[in-house]
PDB file of C-alpha atoms in Angstrom:
ATOM      1  CA  MET A 117      32.579  95.280  89.063  1.00  0.00           C
ATOM      2  CA  LYS A 118      33.333  96.508  92.612  1.00  0.00           C
ATOM      3  CA  HIS A 119      36.850  95.095  92.397  1.00  0.00           C
ATOM      4  CA  LEU A 120      37.463  96.996  89.149  1.00  0.00           C
ATOM      5  CA  ILE A 121      36.334 100.295  90.681  1.00  0.00           C
ATOM      6  CA  VAL A 122      38.443  99.751  93.808  1.00  0.00           C
ATOM      7  CA  LEU A 123      41.473  98.879  91.658  1.00  0.00           C
ATOM      8  CA  ALA A 124      40.966 101.992  89.501  1.00  0.00           C
ATOM      9  CA  LEU A 125      40.727 104.220  92.595  1.00  0.00           C
ATOM     10  CA  ALA A 126      43.846 102.659  94.090  1.00  0.00           C
ATOM     11  CA  VAL A 127      45.846 103.238  90.879  1.00  0.00           C
ATOM     12  CA  ALA A 128      44.600 106.843  90.653  1.00  0.00           C
ATOM     13  CA  GLY A 129      45.555 107.492  94.287  1.00  0.00           C
ATOM     14  CA  PHE A 130      49.009 105.975  93.812  1.00  0.00           C
ATOM     15  CA  CYS A 131      49.665 108.067  90.695  1.00  0.00           C
ATOM     16  CA  SER A 132      48.598 111.297  92.346  1.00  0.00           C
ATOM     17  CA  CYS A 133      50.795 110.630  95.387  1.00  0.00           C
ATOM     18  CA  ALA A 134      53.804 109.797  93.238  1.00  0.00           C
ATOM     19  CA  SER A 135      53.479 112.920  91.073  1.00  0.00           C
ATOM     20  CA  ASN A 136      52.919 115.392  93.941  1.00  0.00           C
ATOM     21  CA  ARG A 137      56.079 114.909  95.914  1.00  0.00           C
ATOM     22  CA  GLY A 138      55.762 116.815  99.177  1.00  0.00           C
ATOM     23  CA  LEU A 139      58.216 119.631  99.695  1.00  0.00           C
ATOM     24  CA  THR A 140      59.952 120.097 102.999  1.00  0.00           C
ATOM     25  CA  LYS A 141      59.547 123.302 104.933  1.00  0.00           C
ATOM     26  CA  GLU A 142      63.017 124.420 103.875  1.00  0.00           C
ATOM     27  CA  GLU A 143      62.282 123.728 100.171  1.00  0.00           C
ATOM     28  CA  ARG A 144      59.049 125.733 100.363  1.00  0.00           C
ATOM     29  CA  ARG A 145      60.864 128.629 102.031  1.00  0.00           C
ATOM     30  CA  MET A 146      63.600 128.583  99.365  1.00  0.00           C
ATOM     31  CA  LYS A 147      61.037 128.471  96.559  1.00  0.00           C
ATOM     32  CA  SER A 148      59.139 131.401  98.110  1.00  0.00           C
ATOM     33  CA  GLU A 149      62.339 133.442  98.463  1.00  0.00           C
ATOM     34  CA  GLU A 150      63.257 132.756  94.833  1.00  0.00           C
ATOM     35  CA  TYR A 151      59.843 133.968  93.681  1.00  0.00           C
ATOM     36  CA  CYS A 152      60.112 137.095  95.841  1.00  0.00           C
ATOM     37  CA  GLU A 153      63.507 137.870  94.277  1.00  0.00           C
ATOM     38  CA  TYR A 154      62.062 137.264  90.801  1.00  0.00           C
ATOM     39  CA  MET A 155      59.158 139.693  91.380  1.00  0.00           C
ATOM     40  CA  ASP A 156      61.508 142.245  92.925  1.00  0.00           C
ATOM     41  CA  SER A 157      63.811 142.135  89.900  1.00  0.00           C
ATOM     42  CA  LEU A 158      60.797 142.291  87.566  1.00  0.00           C
ATOM     43  CA  VAL A 159      59.646 145.601  89.067  1.00  0.00           C
ATOM     44  CA  ARG A 160      63.195 146.991  89.114  1.00  0.00           C
ATOM     45  CA  SER A 161      63.676 146.137  85.430  1.00  0.00           C
ATOM     46  CA  HIS A 162      60.881 148.510  84.302  1.00  0.00           C
ATOM     47  CA  VAL A 163      59.786 145.872  81.782  1.00  0.00           C
ATOM     48  CA  TYR A 164      56.691 144.048  83.013  1.00  0.00           C
ATOM     49  CA  SER A 165      53.010 143.522  82.344  1.00  0.00           C
ATOM     50  CA  PHE A 166      50.016 143.990  84.620  1.00  0.00           C
ATOM     51  CA  LYS A 167      47.088 141.755  83.676  1.00  0.00           C
ATOM     52  CA  PRO A 168      43.788 142.634  85.374  1.00  0.00           C
ATOM     53  CA  GLN A 169      41.215 140.041  86.416  1.00  0.00           C
ATOM     54  CA  PHE A 170      38.645 142.315  88.106  1.00  0.00           C
ATOM     55  CA  MET A 171      37.706 145.979  88.006  1.00  0.00           C
ATOM     56  CA  GLN A 172      35.690 147.997  90.503  1.00  0.00           C
ATOM     57  CA  ILE A 173      34.586 151.590  90.894  1.00  0.00           C
ATOM     58  CA  GLN A 174      35.809 152.995  94.191  1.00  0.00           C
ATOM     59  CA  PRO A 175      34.893 153.325  96.970  1.00  0.00           C
ATOM     60  CA  ALA A 176      32.260 150.563  96.955  1.00  0.00           C
ATOM     61  CA  GLY A 177      31.196 149.782  93.421  1.00  0.00           C
ATOM     62  CA  ARG A 178      30.245 146.443  91.989  1.00  0.00           C
ATOM     63  CA  ARG A 179      33.185 144.156  91.214  1.00  0.00           C
ATOM     64  CA  MET A 180      33.271 143.061  87.563  1.00  0.00           C
ATOM     65  CA  GLN A 181      35.295 140.217  86.136  1.00  0.00           C
ATOM     66  CA  ILE A 182      37.537 140.971  83.178  1.00  0.00           C
ATOM     67  CA  SER A 183      37.675 137.994  80.848  1.00  0.00           C
ATOM     68  CA  ASN A 184      39.496 139.451  77.837  1.00  0.00           C
ATOM     69  CA  VAL A 185      43.132 138.342  77.892  1.00  0.00           C
ATOM     70  CA  ASN A 186      44.130 141.306  75.708  1.00  0.00           C
ATOM     71  CA  TYR A 187      43.457 143.839  78.480  1.00  0.00           C
ATOM     72  CA  ARG A 188      46.758 144.772  80.094  1.00  0.00           C
ATOM     73  CA  MET A 189      49.216 147.480  80.964  1.00  0.00           C
ATOM     74  CA  ASN A 190      52.694 146.822  79.598  1.00  0.00           C
ATOM     75  CA  VAL A 191      55.497 148.914  81.055  1.00  0.00           C
ATOM     76  CA  TYR A 192      58.706 149.390  79.083  1.00  0.00           C
ATOM     77  CA  ASP A 193      61.736 151.616  79.659  1.00  0.00           C
ATOM     78  CA  GLU A 194      60.669 154.205  77.081  1.00  0.00           C
ATOM     79  CA  TYR A 195      56.860 153.993  77.158  1.00  0.00           C
ATOM     80  CA  ILE A 196      53.742 152.383  78.648  1.00  0.00           C
ATOM     81  CA  ASP A 197      51.247 150.495  76.503  1.00  0.00           C
ATOM     82  CA  LEU A 198      47.788 150.773  78.054  1.00  0.00           C
ATOM     83  CA  ASN A 199      44.758 148.719  76.973  1.00  0.00           C
ATOM     84  CA  LEU A 200      42.107 148.610  79.720  1.00  0.00           C
ATOM     85  CA  PRO A 201      38.337 148.995  80.011  1.00  0.00           C
ATOM     86  CA  TYR A 202      37.334 152.091  81.966  1.00  0.00           C
ATOM     87  CA  LEU A 203      34.180 153.542  83.483  1.00  0.00           C
ATOM     88  CA  SER A 204      34.066 157.322  83.316  1.00  0.00           C
ATOM     89  CA  GLY A 205      31.761 159.845  84.947  1.00  0.00           C
ATOM     90  CA  LEU A 206      31.186 161.150  88.450  1.00  0.00           C
ATOM     91  CA  MET A 207      28.030 159.194  89.218  1.00  0.00           C
ATOM     92  CA  ALA A 208      25.883 156.461  87.729  1.00  0.00           C
ATOM     93  CA  PRO A 209      25.170 155.772  84.948  1.00  0.00           C
ATOM     94  CA  TYR A 210      28.854 155.509  84.093  1.00  0.00           C
ATOM     95  CA  ARG A 211      30.098 155.476  80.507  1.00  0.00           C
ATOM     96  CA  ARG A 212      32.049 152.430  79.411  1.00  0.00           C
ATOM     97  CA  THR A 213      35.144 153.461  77.522  1.00  0.00           C
ATOM     98  CA  MET A 214      38.522 152.031  76.590  1.00  0.00           C
ATOM     99  CA  LEU A 215      41.885 153.323  77.642  1.00  0.00           C
ATOM    100  CA  ASN A 216      43.865 152.291  74.598  1.00  0.00           C
ATOM    101  CA  TYR A 217      46.958 154.470  74.524  1.00  0.00           C
ATOM    102  CA  THR A 218      50.692 154.343  74.130  1.00  0.00           C
ATOM    103  CA  LEU A 219      52.081 156.744  76.715  1.00  0.00           C
ATOM    104  CA  SER A 220      55.475 158.032  75.664  1.00  0.00           C
ATOM    105  CA  ASN A 221      56.062 160.953  78.037  1.00  0.00           C
ATOM    106  CA  VAL A 222      54.888 159.668  81.383  1.00  0.00           C
ATOM    107  CA  GLY A 223      55.281 162.180  84.166  1.00  0.00           C
ATOM    108  CA  GLU A 224      56.492 161.630  87.702  1.00  0.00           C
ATOM    109  CA  TYR A 225      57.177 157.880  87.350  1.00  0.00           C
ATOM    110  CA  LYS A 226      58.196 156.695  90.800  1.00  0.00           C
ATOM    111  CA  ALA A 227      58.739 153.165  92.141  1.00  0.00           C
ATOM    112  CA  GLU A 228      59.089 152.833  95.910  1.00  0.00           C
ATOM    113  CA  GLN A 229      59.526 149.712  97.997  1.00  0.00           C
ATOM    114  CA  SER A 230      57.888 149.454 101.420  1.00  0.00           C
ATOM    115  CA  GLN A 231      59.976 149.361 104.587  1.00  0.00           C
ATOM    116  CA  ASP A 232      59.469 145.618 105.051  1.00  0.00           C
ATOM    117  CA  GLY A 233      60.106 144.854 101.362  1.00  0.00           C
ATOM    118  CA  GLN A 234      56.731 143.170 100.880  1.00  0.00           C
ATOM    119  CA  TYR A 235      55.213 145.769  98.519  1.00  0.00           C
ATOM    120  CA  TRP A 236      56.188 147.997  95.630  1.00  0.00           C
ATOM    121  CA  THR A 237      54.166 151.138  94.942  1.00  0.00           C
ATOM    122  CA  ILE A 238      54.559 152.527  91.438  1.00  0.00           C
ATOM    123  CA  THR A 239      52.968 155.884  90.633  1.00  0.00           C
ATOM    124  CA  PHE A 240      52.879 158.025  87.503  1.00  0.00           C
ATOM    125  CA  THR A 241      50.668 160.571  85.777  1.00  0.00           C
ATOM    126  CA  ASP A 242      49.633 161.218  82.193  1.00  0.00           C
ATOM    127  CA  THR A 243      47.031 163.292  80.363  1.00  0.00           C
ATOM    128  CA  LEU A 244      45.972 160.486  77.986  1.00  0.00           C
ATOM    129  CA  PHE A 245      45.886 163.126  75.228  1.00  0.00           C
ATOM    130  CA  SER A 246      43.210 165.174  77.009  1.00  0.00           C
ATOM    131  CA  ALA A 247      43.030 168.189  79.328  1.00  0.00           C
ATOM    132  CA  THR A 248      42.683 165.971  82.417  1.00  0.00           C
ATOM    133  CA  ASN A 249      45.562 164.546  84.435  1.00  0.00           C
ATOM    134  CA  TYR A 250      45.145 160.838  85.163  1.00  0.00           C
ATOM    135  CA  HIS A 251      46.949 159.432  88.197  1.00  0.00           C
ATOM    136  CA  PHE A 252      48.042 155.787  88.155  1.00  0.00           C
ATOM    137  CA  LYS A 253      49.004 153.856  91.276  1.00  0.00           C
ATOM    138  CA  LEU A 254      50.154 150.248  90.962  1.00  0.00           C
ATOM    139  CA  THR A 255      50.698 148.327  94.206  1.00  0.00           C
ATOM    140  CA  VAL A 256      52.527 145.013  93.819  1.00  0.00           C
ATOM    141  CA  ARG A 257      52.792 142.360  96.495  1.00  0.00           C
ATOM    142  CA  VAL A 258      56.276 140.961  95.964  1.00  0.00           C
ATOM    143  CA  CYS A 259      55.912 137.424  97.322  1.00  0.00           C
ATOM    144  CA  THR A 260      52.682 136.593  95.474  1.00  0.00           C
ATOM    145  CA  GLY A 261      52.784 138.718  92.321  1.00  0.00           C
ATOM    146  CA  ASP A 262      49.300 140.080  93.064  1.00  0.00           C
ATOM    147  CA  ALA A 263      48.812 143.681  92.031  1.00  0.00           C
ATOM    148  CA  THR A 264      46.229 146.456  92.286  1.00  0.00           C
ATOM    149  CA  LEU A 265      46.069 149.326  89.811  1.00  0.00           C
ATOM    150  CA  GLU A 266      44.084 152.447  90.650  1.00  0.00           C
ATOM    151  CA  ILE A 267      43.337 155.055  87.989  1.00  0.00           C
ATOM    152  CA  SER A 268      41.918 158.365  89.165  1.00  0.00           C
ATOM    153  CA  ALA A 269      41.187 161.714  87.574  1.00  0.00           C
ATOM    154  CA  VAL A 270      39.627 164.958  88.755  1.00  0.00           C
ATOM    155  CA  ASN A 271      36.357 164.692  86.808  1.00  0.00           C
ATOM    156  CA  ASN A 272      36.047 160.909  86.898  1.00  0.00           C
ATOM    157  CA  THR A 273      35.630 158.200  89.465  1.00  0.00           C
ATOM    158  CA  THR A 274      38.537 156.124  90.701  1.00  0.00           C
ATOM    159  CA  VAL A 275      38.611 152.710  89.055  1.00  0.00           C
ATOM    160  CA  SER A 276      40.541 149.900  90.723  1.00  0.00           C
ATOM    161  CA  TYR A 277      41.845 146.812  88.918  1.00  0.00           C
ATOM    162  CA  THR A 278      43.094 143.678  90.664  1.00  0.00           C
ATOM    163  CA  GLY A 279      45.258 141.199  88.826  1.00  0.00           C
ATOM    164  CA  PHE A 280      48.812 139.941  88.634  1.00  0.00           C
ATOM    165  CA  MET A 281      52.244 140.858  87.313  1.00  0.00           C
ATOM    166  CA  THR A 282      54.076 138.928  84.608  1.00  0.00           C
ATOM    167  CA  LYS A 283      57.224 139.182  82.604  1.00  0.00           C
ATOM    168  CA  ILE A 284      56.939 140.474  79.037  1.00  0.00           C
ATOM    169  CA  TYR A 285      58.223 137.861  76.630  1.00  0.00           C
TER     170      TYR A 285
END
């Protein structure tokens, strides 16, 4: 019985080593540069999706996991499709609401790259069909695809979402 277990472990170890070929330092650097270029072109294309994984009321609210895969912010050339949970109000208890809008006349859309090229900061405003101006700030880390979206308004708290950027297929 011991021989069978040892043989099974040896086969499993051999298979895992054969399938995970180690990359050289140069190959890892090239792969990282390719991904950075991909994320850079994704932001420049104005056609991408932000998918949140966590949300948090700023400045020091409780961090909540977002498990619904349908929550996202899709950015297209002509409009922005927004479907995110939101907590409104100035102080606790906050009201849970949904931001489920198609924003067709987004104001002040601006995408700026940092000096070192590591980050993109995308800002825009919209009224979300109300009397309040909502300010959106999306910060994208180019080499990892990680992103943070902050939504703020005058009579509401600032809600921060952390997630990642993807291509819209």
